[in-house]
């Protein structure tokens, strides 16, 4: 059963704090993604990773960076979080032409 | 610029009724179109995928159509159940993207009432 996991599921941070969102997949997929979902908008692509240490910016990379040191793990990092980064963040991995999504992390920046 | 538009934004139906959700897009070149169901606070679950120029699919009470010439898709839900309450998201694959870039609609929020 193909699975994408995300930790934590819920997170509250203060403005200026650093944030680390973790994503894991057990399918050995090469390509992974980070998205954010805001009310009234479709998912927006933050970063794509097409393998270990091979990352590309998506449509809204500003304020974010990523790290992929192992194929099965893909991290999203917010250095000095801002209130406008309050959102639900989804990780996905791609295999057999299909993207598999994690359950999401709800981040609130106060 | 929004490349995938869904309508209606929200919809309330009574249990047992049928409903139709619409998706129009401008993604070019388009590859496939997929409908996802997203329960509140959960991730996206794929319902069906359409790939041909004029395609139809069926998955239980869910059926979908795609017309690539019109860049239009519909999702039909037959005999709705309370568990169908969710947001339904239309997603179009970009054939010009080697990394499988997807374009997401904002979703239609469906509420099924007793």
Coordinates of C-alpha atoms in Angstrom, one line a residue, chain A:
Chain A
X1 CA 0.0 0.0 0.0
X2 CA 1.6 3.2 -1.2
X3 CA 2.0 5.8 1.5
X4 CA 3.2 9.3 2.1
X5 CA 3.6 10.5 5.6
X6 CA 3.9 14.0 7.1
X7 CA 5.1 15.2 10.5
X8 CA 3.9 17.0 12.4
X9 CA 0.2 17.2 11.4
X10 CA -0.4 20.4 13.3
X11 CA 2.1 23.1 14.3
X12 CA 1.9 26.5 15.9
X13 CA 4.9 28.8 15.7
X14 CA 5.6 32.5 16.4
X15 CA 6.7 34.9 13.7
X16 CA 10.5 34.7 13.3
X17 CA 10.8 31.1 14.5
X18 CA 12.2 28.4 12.3
X19 CA 9.9 25.7 11.0
X20 CA 10.8 22.2 9.8
X21 CA 8.2 20.1 8.1
X22 CA 9.0 16.5 7.3
X23 CA 7.7 14.2 4.6
X24 CA 8.4 10.5 4.0
X25 CA 7.5 7.9 1.4
X26 CA 8.1 4.2 1.3
X27 CA 7.8 3.7 -2.5
X28 CA 11.3 4.7 -3.6
X29 CA 9.9 7.4 -5.7
X30 CA 12.5 9.7 -7.2
X31 CA 10.3 12.8 -7.6
X32 CA 8.7 14.6 -4.6
X33 CA 6.9 17.8 -4.2
X34 CA 5.9 20.4 -1.6
X35 CA 2.6 22.4 -2.0
X36 CA 0.6 24.8 0.1
X37 CA -3.1 25.0 0.1
X38 CA -4.9 28.2 1.0
X39 CA -8.7 28.9 1.1
X40 CA -10.1 29.6 -2.3
X41 CA -6.9 28.7 -4.1
X42 CA -5.7 25.5 -5.7
X43 CA -2.6 23.9 -4.4
X44 CA 0.5 25.9 -5.2
X45 CA 3.8 24.3 -5.9
X46 CA 6.7 25.4 -3.7
X47 CA 9.5 23.0 -4.6
X48 CA 10.1 19.9 -6.6
X49 CA 12.8 17.4 -5.9
X50 CA 13.8 14.9 -8.6
X51 CA 16.2 12.9 -6.4
X52 CA 18.7 13.3 -3.5
X53 CA 20.2 16.8 -3.5
X54 CA 18.4 17.7 -6.8
X55 CA 15.8 20.3 -6.1
X56 CA 14.1 22.9 -8.2
X57 CA 12.0 25.9 -7.4
X58 CA 8.3 25.7 -8.0
X59 CA 5.9 28.7 -8.4
X60 CA 6.2 30.2 -4.9
X61 CA 9.6 29.3 -3.5
X62 CA 10.3 32.6 -1.7
X63 CA 10.6 32.2 2.1
X64 CA 11.1 28.4 1.8
X65 CA 14.0 26.0 1.3
X66 CA 14.1 22.2 1.1
X67 CA 16.4 19.4 1.9
X68 CA 16.6 15.9 0.4
X69 CA 19.4 13.8 1.8
X70 CA 17.7 10.5 1.4
X71 CA 15.3 9.4 -1.4
X72 CA 12.6 8.6 1.1
X73 CA 12.7 11.9 3.0
X74 CA 11.9 15.4 1.8
X75 CA 12.0 18.4 4.2
X76 CA 10.5 21.8 3.9
X77 CA 12.2 24.5 6.0
X78 CA 11.0 28.0 6.8
X79 CA 13.7 30.2 8.2
X80 CA 12.1 32.9 10.2
X81 CA 8.5 32.1 9.6
X82 CA 6.0 34.9 8.6
X83 CA 2.3 35.1 9.4
X84 CA 1.5 34.8 5.7
X85 CA 3.0 31.4 5.7
X86 CA 0.1 30.1 7.7
X87 CA -1.3 27.4 5.5
X88 CA -1.8 23.7 5.0
X89 CA 1.3 22.1 3.5
X90 CA 1.1 19.0 1.4
X91 CA 3.9 16.7 0.3
X92 CA 3.5 14.3 -2.6
X93 CA 5.6 11.8 -4.4
X94 CA 5.3 10.7 -8.0
X95 CA 5.4 7.1 -9.3
X96 CA 3.9 5.4 -12.3
X97 CA 2.7 8.8 -13.6
X98 CA 0.6 9.5 -10.6
X99 CA 1.2 11.8 -7.6
X100 CA 0.5 10.4 -4.1
X101 CA -0.3 12.9 -1.4
X102 CA 0.4 13.0 2.3
X103 CA -2.3 14.0 4.8
X104 CA -1.0 17.5 5.2
X105 CA 0.5 19.7 7.9
X106 CA -1.6 22.6 9.2
X107 CA 0.9 25.4 10.1
X108 CA -0.2 28.5 12.0
X109 CA 2.3 31.3 12.4
X110 CA 1.3 33.8 15.1

